[in-house]
Amino acid sequence: MELAHLIAFNLALLAAIASPGTSLLYLTKTTLAQGRAAGVAAGAGLATMAAIWTLAALLGLDGLFTLFPWAYAALKMLGAAYLIWIAIQTWRHAKTPLTQSTVSASHGRAFLAGVTINLANPKSVFFAAAVIVVVFPAGLSGADKFIIFFNHLLVELIVQPTLAILLSTGVIRRRYLAAKPIIDRVTAAILGALGLRLLFAR
């Protein structure tokens, strides 16, 4: 494995992080609704689980899912149900004003929520496996796999919290609070659609 391989892998990671999807949507919602600390914590949770999916791909979990389709289907159904549940809760509380107690109470759960959001998408392991096969040479050593995992974790832990910090600027958050009912319902609709897509997609 060469440095050029890691650079190519990191470029693919940055493109994936920046692409509109469940993770970016949830990071944005958490940061705007609950503040910078919660956003950074959620970003760290998203980063950790994303790197774990890459580690799982390196260890061959994608092959296990291929051999045992029921395991993949079960995880996919649980993930879809979780996304739909979040969508319902977001829709229900769209008009609920944010209070300081609500924001403070959410900080402790933000990291775990970030982990769970990325855990809810088992397709991540197939994405990671595809990128790994395309970017890296065959016959990776144990040390190479550790470097790839640690590199992914480091990139995510830098980028995700940085996005949360940028999103938490006063102007952006004030505009969110002013339009909270509309934004939350749009967010709920998108999360619900992503959950349904995950549930019914083959």
mmCIF file of N, CA and C in Angstrom, residues 97-173:
data_model
loop_
_atom_site.group_PDB
_atom_site.id
_atom_site.type_symbol
_atom_site.label_atom_id
_atom_site.label_comp_id
_atom_site.label_asym_id
_atom_site.label_seq_id
_atom_site.Cartn_x
_atom_site.Cartn_y
_atom_site.Cartn_z
ATOM 1 N N PRO A 97 -41.181 24.596 20.673
ATOM 2 C CA PRO A 97 -40.026 25.508 20.783
ATOM 3 C C PRO A 97 -38.889 24.857 21.556
ATOM 4 N N LEU A 98 -37.662 25.207 21.206
ATOM 5 C CA LEU A 98 -36.501 24.668 21.899
ATOM 6 C C LEU A 98 -36.276 25.446 23.190
ATOM 7 N N THR A 99 -36.031 24.716 24.253
ATOM 8 C CA THR A 99 -35.709 25.338 25.530
ATOM 9 C C THR A 99 -34.293 24.944 25.920
ATOM 10 N N GLN A 100 -33.710 25.671 26.856
ATOM 11 C CA GLN A 100 -32.338 25.377 27.276
ATOM 12 C C GLN A 100 -32.248 23.989 27.891
ATOM 13 N N SER A 101 -33.278 23.557 28.644
ATOM 14 C CA SER A 101 -33.243 22.234 29.269
ATOM 15 C C SER A 101 -33.282 21.137 28.219
ATOM 16 N N THR A 102 -34.079 21.361 27.162
ATOM 17 C CA THR A 102 -34.148 20.378 26.084
ATOM 18 C C THR A 102 -32.796 20.230 25.406
ATOM 19 N N VAL A 103 -32.150 21.350 25.131
ATOM 20 C CA VAL A 103 -30.854 21.325 24.470
ATOM 21 C C VAL A 103 -29.809 20.654 25.349
ATOM 22 N N SER A 104 -29.767 21.020 26.624
ATOM 23 C CA SER A 104 -28.761 20.464 27.521
ATOM 24 C C SER A 104 -28.939 18.965 27.704
ATOM 25 N N ALA A 105 -30.195 18.523 27.818
ATOM 26 C CA ALA A 105 -30.452 17.114 28.043
ATOM 27 C C ALA A 105 -30.044 16.273 26.848
ATOM 28 N N SER A 106 -29.989 16.881 25.673
ATOM 29 C CA SER A 106 -29.702 16.136 24.457
ATOM 30 C C SER A 106 -28.218 15.878 24.255
ATOM 31 N N HIS A 107 -27.359 16.625 24.918
ATOM 32 C CA HIS A 107 -25.926 16.497 24.677
ATOM 33 C C HIS A 107 -25.423 15.099 24.996
ATOM 34 N N GLY A 108 -25.912 14.515 26.084
ATOM 35 C CA GLY A 108 -25.437 13.195 26.498
ATOM 36 C C GLY A 108 -25.798 12.092 25.522
ATOM 37 N N ARG A 109 -26.874 12.289 24.747
ATOM 38 C CA ARG A 109 -27.330 11.248 23.818
ATOM 39 C C ARG A 109 -26.859 11.487 22.388
ATOM 40 N N ALA A 110 -26.237 12.619 22.131
ATOM 41 C CA ALA A 110 -25.909 12.992 20.751
ATOM 42 C C ALA A 110 -24.910 12.036 20.110
ATOM 43 N N PHE A 111 -23.875 11.658 20.854
ATOM 44 C CA PHE A 111 -22.874 10.743 20.299
ATOM 45 C C PHE A 111 -23.499 9.403 19.932
ATOM 46 N N LEU A 112 -24.271 8.844 20.871
ATOM 47 C CA LEU A 112 -24.913 7.549 20.618
ATOM 48 C C LEU A 112 -25.891 7.636 19.453
ATOM 49 N N ALA A 113 -26.588 8.754 19.348
ATOM 50 C CA ALA A 113 -27.517 8.939 18.229
ATOM 51 C C ALA A 113 -26.764 8.951 16.905
ATOM 52 N N GLY A 114 -25.605 9.609 16.877
ATOM 53 C CA GLY A 114 -24.790 9.619 15.664
ATOM 54 C C GLY A 114 -24.330 8.224 15.277
ATOM 55 N N VAL A 115 -23.895 7.449 16.267
ATOM 56 C CA VAL A 115 -23.500 6.058 16.008
ATOM 57 C C VAL A 115 -24.673 5.279 15.433
ATOM 58 N N THR A 116 -25.839 5.442 16.048
ATOM 59 C CA THR A 116 -27.013 4.669 15.640
ATOM 60 C C THR A 116 -27.474 5.032 14.236
ATOM 61 N N ILE A 117 -27.386 6.313 13.888
ATOM 62 C CA ILE A 117 -27.781 6.736 12.542
ATOM 63 C C ILE A 117 -26.956 6.016 11.483
ATOM 64 N N ASN A 118 -25.641 5.967 11.667
ATOM 65 C CA ASN A 118 -24.805 5.280 10.683
ATOM 66 C C ASN A 118 -24.902 3.760 10.801
ATOM 67 N N LEU A 119 -25.185 3.275 11.994
ATOM 68 C CA LEU A 119 -25.422 1.837 12.162
ATOM 69 C C LEU A 119 -26.679 1.417 11.418
ATOM 70 N N ALA A 120 -27.620 2.361 11.282
ATOM 71 C CA ALA A 120 -28.902 2.058 10.638
ATOM 72 C C ALA A 120 -28.789 1.847 9.138
ATOM 73 N N ASN A 121 -27.600 2.059 8.583
ATOM 74 C CA ASN A 121 -27.433 1.890 7.137
ATOM 75 C C ASN A 121 -26.364 0.840 6.840
ATOM 76 N N PRO A 122 -26.744 -0.441 6.811
ATOM 77 C CA PRO A 122 -25.756 -1.491 6.562
ATOM 78 C C PRO A 122 -25.168 -1.449 5.159
ATOM 79 N N LYS A 123 -25.783 -0.661 4.263
ATOM 80 C CA LYS A 123 -25.214 -0.536 2.916
ATOM 81 C C LYS A 123 -23.840 0.124 2.968
ATOM 82 N N SER A 124 -23.540 0.792 4.085
ATOM 83 C CA SER A 124 -22.238 1.445 4.223
ATOM 84 C C SER A 124 -21.093 0.453 4.100
ATOM 85 N N VAL A 125 -21.306 -0.772 4.582
ATOM 86 C CA VAL A 125 -20.229 -1.760 4.512
ATOM 87 C C VAL A 125 -19.950 -2.153 3.068
ATOM 88 N N PHE A 126 -20.988 -2.186 2.226
ATOM 89 C CA PHE A 126 -20.788 -2.497 0.813
ATOM 90 C C PHE A 126 -20.116 -1.332 0.087
ATOM 91 N N PHE A 127 -20.493 -0.105 0.470
ATOM 92 C CA PHE A 127 -19.831 1.069 -0.110
ATOM 93 C C PHE A 127 -18.350 1.052 0.236
ATOM 94 N N ALA A 128 -18.059 0.810 1.519
ATOM 95 C CA ALA A 128 -16.663 0.774 1.956
ATOM 96 C C ALA A 128 -15.898 -0.323 1.228
ATOM 97 N N ALA A 129 -16.526 -1.502 1.100
ATOM 98 C CA ALA A 129 -15.863 -2.618 0.424
ATOM 99 C C ALA A 129 -15.571 -2.275 -1.036
ATOM 100 N N ALA A 130 -16.519 -1.613 -1.704
ATOM 101 C CA ALA A 130 -16.335 -1.253 -3.107
ATOM 102 C C ALA A 130 -15.181 -0.272 -3.272
ATOM 103 N N VAL A 131 -15.128 0.742 -2.399
ATOM 104 C CA VAL A 131 -14.053 1.734 -2.478
ATOM 105 C C VAL A 131 -12.708 1.075 -2.194
ATOM 106 N N ILE A 132 -12.677 0.206 -1.197
ATOM 107 C CA ILE A 132 -11.429 -0.473 -0.832
ATOM 108 C C ILE A 132 -10.908 -1.309 -1.994
ATOM 109 N N VAL A 133 -11.806 -2.055 -2.642
ATOM 110 C CA VAL A 133 -11.402 -2.912 -3.761
ATOM 111 C C VAL A 133 -10.871 -2.080 -4.917
ATOM 112 N N VAL A 134 -11.511 -0.941 -5.176
ATOM 113 C CA VAL A 134 -11.102 -0.093 -6.299
ATOM 114 C C VAL A 134 -9.787 0.629 -6.011
ATOM 115 N N VAL A 135 -9.618 1.106 -4.778
ATOM 116 C CA VAL A 135 -8.491 1.987 -4.458
ATOM 117 C C VAL A 135 -7.222 1.223 -4.068
ATOM 118 N N PHE A 136 -7.380 0.188 -3.236
ATOM 119 C CA PHE A 136 -6.207 -0.462 -2.655
ATOM 120 C C PHE A 136 -5.821 -1.734 -3.411
ATOM 121 N N PRO A 137 -4.537 -2.081 -3.376
ATOM 122 C CA PRO A 137 -4.109 -3.322 -4.026
ATOM 123 C C PRO A 137 -4.573 -4.543 -3.236
ATOM 124 N N ALA A 138 -4.582 -5.689 -3.892
ATOM 125 C CA ALA A 138 -4.975 -6.931 -3.228
ATOM 126 C C ALA A 138 -3.904 -7.336 -2.217
ATOM 127 N N GLY A 139 -4.319 -8.192 -1.274
ATOM 128 C CA GLY A 139 -3.362 -8.734 -0.315
ATOM 129 C C GLY A 139 -2.920 -7.757 0.748
ATOM 130 N N LEU A 140 -3.850 -6.949 1.256
ATOM 131 C CA LEU A 140 -3.502 -5.999 2.314
ATOM 132 C C LEU A 140 -3.098 -6.753 3.580
ATOM 133 N N SER A 141 -2.064 -6.267 4.223
ATOM 134 C CA SER A 141 -1.622 -6.872 5.477
ATOM 135 C C SER A 141 -2.485 -6.381 6.636
ATOM 136 N N GLY A 142 -2.308 -7.014 7.794
ATOM 137 C CA GLY A 142 -3.033 -6.568 8.979
ATOM 138 C C GLY A 142 -2.691 -5.135 9.339
ATOM 139 N N ALA A 143 -1.421 -4.771 9.174
ATOM 140 C CA ALA A 143 -0.990 -3.398 9.462
ATOM 141 C C ALA A 143 -1.630 -2.414 8.491
ATOM 142 N N ASP A 144 -1.711 -2.810 7.209
ATOM 143 C CA ASP A 144 -2.360 -1.946 6.210
ATOM 144 C C ASP A 144 -3.814 -1.693 6.580
ATOM 145 N N LYS A 145 -4.505 -2.747 6.992
ATOM 146 C CA LYS A 145 -5.918 -2.623 7.351
ATOM 147 C C LYS A 145 -6.094 -1.704 8.555
ATOM 148 N N PHE A 146 -5.197 -1.815 9.526
ATOM 149 C CA PHE A 146 -5.271 -0.933 10.694
ATOM 150 C C PHE A 146 -5.053 0.514 10.281
ATOM 151 N N ILE A 147 -4.083 0.754 9.395
ATOM 152 C CA ILE A 147 -3.805 2.121 8.930
ATOM 153 C C ILE A 147 -5.012 2.697 8.197
ATOM 154 N N ILE A 148 -5.654 1.879 7.344
ATOM 155 C CA ILE A 148 -6.829 2.346 6.601
ATOM 156 C C ILE A 148 -7.962 2.702 7.564
ATOM 157 N N PHE A 149 -8.188 1.832 8.548
ATOM 158 C CA PHE A 149 -9.240 2.104 9.545
ATOM 159 C C PHE A 149 -8.938 3.369 10.337
ATOM 160 N N PHE A 150 -7.712 3.483 10.845
ATOM 161 C CA PHE A 150 -7.342 4.653 11.658
ATOM 162 C C PHE A 150 -7.400 5.927 10.824
ATOM 163 N N ASN A 151 -6.951 5.840 9.581
ATOM 164 C CA ASN A 151 -7.014 6.982 8.672
ATOM 165 C C ASN A 151 -8.459 7.427 8.456
ATOM 166 N N HIS A 152 -9.367 6.464 8.220
ATOM 167 C CA HIS A 152 -10.778 6.798 8.025
ATOM 168 C C HIS A 152 -11.341 7.471 9.275
ATOM 169 N N LEU A 153 -11.051 6.892 10.432
ATOM 170 C CA LEU A 153 -11.549 7.465 11.681
ATOM 171 C C LEU A 153 -11.036 8.890 11.867
ATOM 172 N N LEU A 154 -9.764 9.117 11.584
ATOM 173 C CA LEU A 154 -9.172 10.442 11.767
ATOM 174 C C LEU A 154 -9.812 11.463 10.829
ATOM 175 N N VAL A 155 -9.977 11.087 9.559
ATOM 176 C CA VAL A 155 -10.596 12.003 8.594
ATOM 177 C C VAL A 155 -12.009 12.367 9.033
ATOM 178 N N GLU A 156 -12.782 11.372 9.423
ATOM 179 C CA GLU A 156 -14.165 11.614 9.860
ATOM 180 C C GLU A 156 -14.208 12.478 11.113
ATOM 181 N N LEU A 157 -13.307 12.202 12.073
ATOM 182 C CA LEU A 157 -13.306 12.961 13.329
ATOM 183 C C LEU A 157 -12.869 14.408 13.135
ATOM 184 N N ILE A 158 -12.182 14.685 12.038
ATOM 185 C CA ILE A 158 -11.829 16.072 11.720
ATOM 186 C C ILE A 158 -12.969 16.750 10.966
ATOM 187 N N VAL A 159 -13.501 16.071 9.963
ATOM 188 C CA VAL A 159 -14.472 16.701 9.059
ATOM 189 C C VAL A 159 -15.848 16.855 9.701
ATOM 190 N N GLN A 160 -16.370 15.798 10.322
ATOM 191 C CA GLN A 160 -17.739 15.863 10.860
ATOM 192 C C GLN A 160 -17.903 16.945 11.930
ATOM 193 N N PRO A 161 -17.061 16.991 12.971
ATOM 194 C CA PRO A 161 -17.199 18.083 13.949
ATOM 195 C C PRO A 161 -16.951 19.458 13.352
ATOM 196 N N THR A 162 -16.044 19.555 12.360
ATOM 197 C CA THR A 162 -15.812 20.846 11.703
ATOM 198 C C THR A 162 -17.079 21.333 11.012
ATOM 199 N N LEU A 163 -17.787 20.422 10.346
ATOM 200 C CA LEU A 163 -19.067 20.782 9.727
ATOM 201 C C LEU A 163 -20.053 21.278 10.784
ATOM 202 N N ALA A 164 -20.088 20.587 11.936
ATOM 203 C CA ALA A 164 -20.996 20.996 13.011
ATOM 204 C C ALA A 164 -20.662 22.403 13.510
ATOM 205 N N ILE A 165 -19.380 22.693 13.656
ATOM 206 C CA ILE A 165 -18.957 24.025 14.121
ATOM 207 C C ILE A 165 -19.367 25.098 13.116
ATOM 208 N N LEU A 166 -19.175 24.812 11.830
ATOM 209 C CA LEU A 166 -19.563 25.774 10.797
ATOM 210 C C LEU A 166 -21.074 25.995 10.787
ATOM 211 N N LEU A 167 -21.831 24.921 10.991
ATOM 212 C CA LEU A 167 -23.287 25.022 10.963
ATOM 213 C C LEU A 167 -23.843 25.734 12.198
ATOM 214 N N SER A 168 -23.054 25.778 13.274
ATOM 215 C CA SER A 168 -23.560 26.341 14.528
ATOM 216 C C SER A 168 -23.360 27.846 14.649
ATOM 217 N N THR A 169 -22.888 28.494 13.594
ATOM 218 C CA THR A 169 -22.711 29.944 13.657
ATOM 219 C C THR A 169 -24.048 30.627 13.939
ATOM 220 N N GLY A 170 -23.980 31.754 14.598
ATOM 221 C CA GLY A 170 -25.185 32.422 15.080
ATOM 222 C C GLY A 170 -26.217 32.712 14.017
ATOM 223 N N VAL A 171 -25.792 33.220 12.868
ATOM 224 C CA VAL A 171 -26.732 33.601 11.814
ATOM 225 C C VAL A 171 -27.500 32.378 11.309
ATOM 226 N N ILE A 172 -26.773 31.289 11.037
ATOM 227 C CA ILE A 172 -27.420 30.082 10.507
ATOM 228 C C ILE A 172 -28.406 29.525 11.519
ATOM 229 N N ARG A 173 -28.002 29.479 12.799
ATOM 230 C CA ARG A 173 -28.889 28.909 13.819
ATOM 231 C C ARG A 173 -30.118 29.781 14.041
#
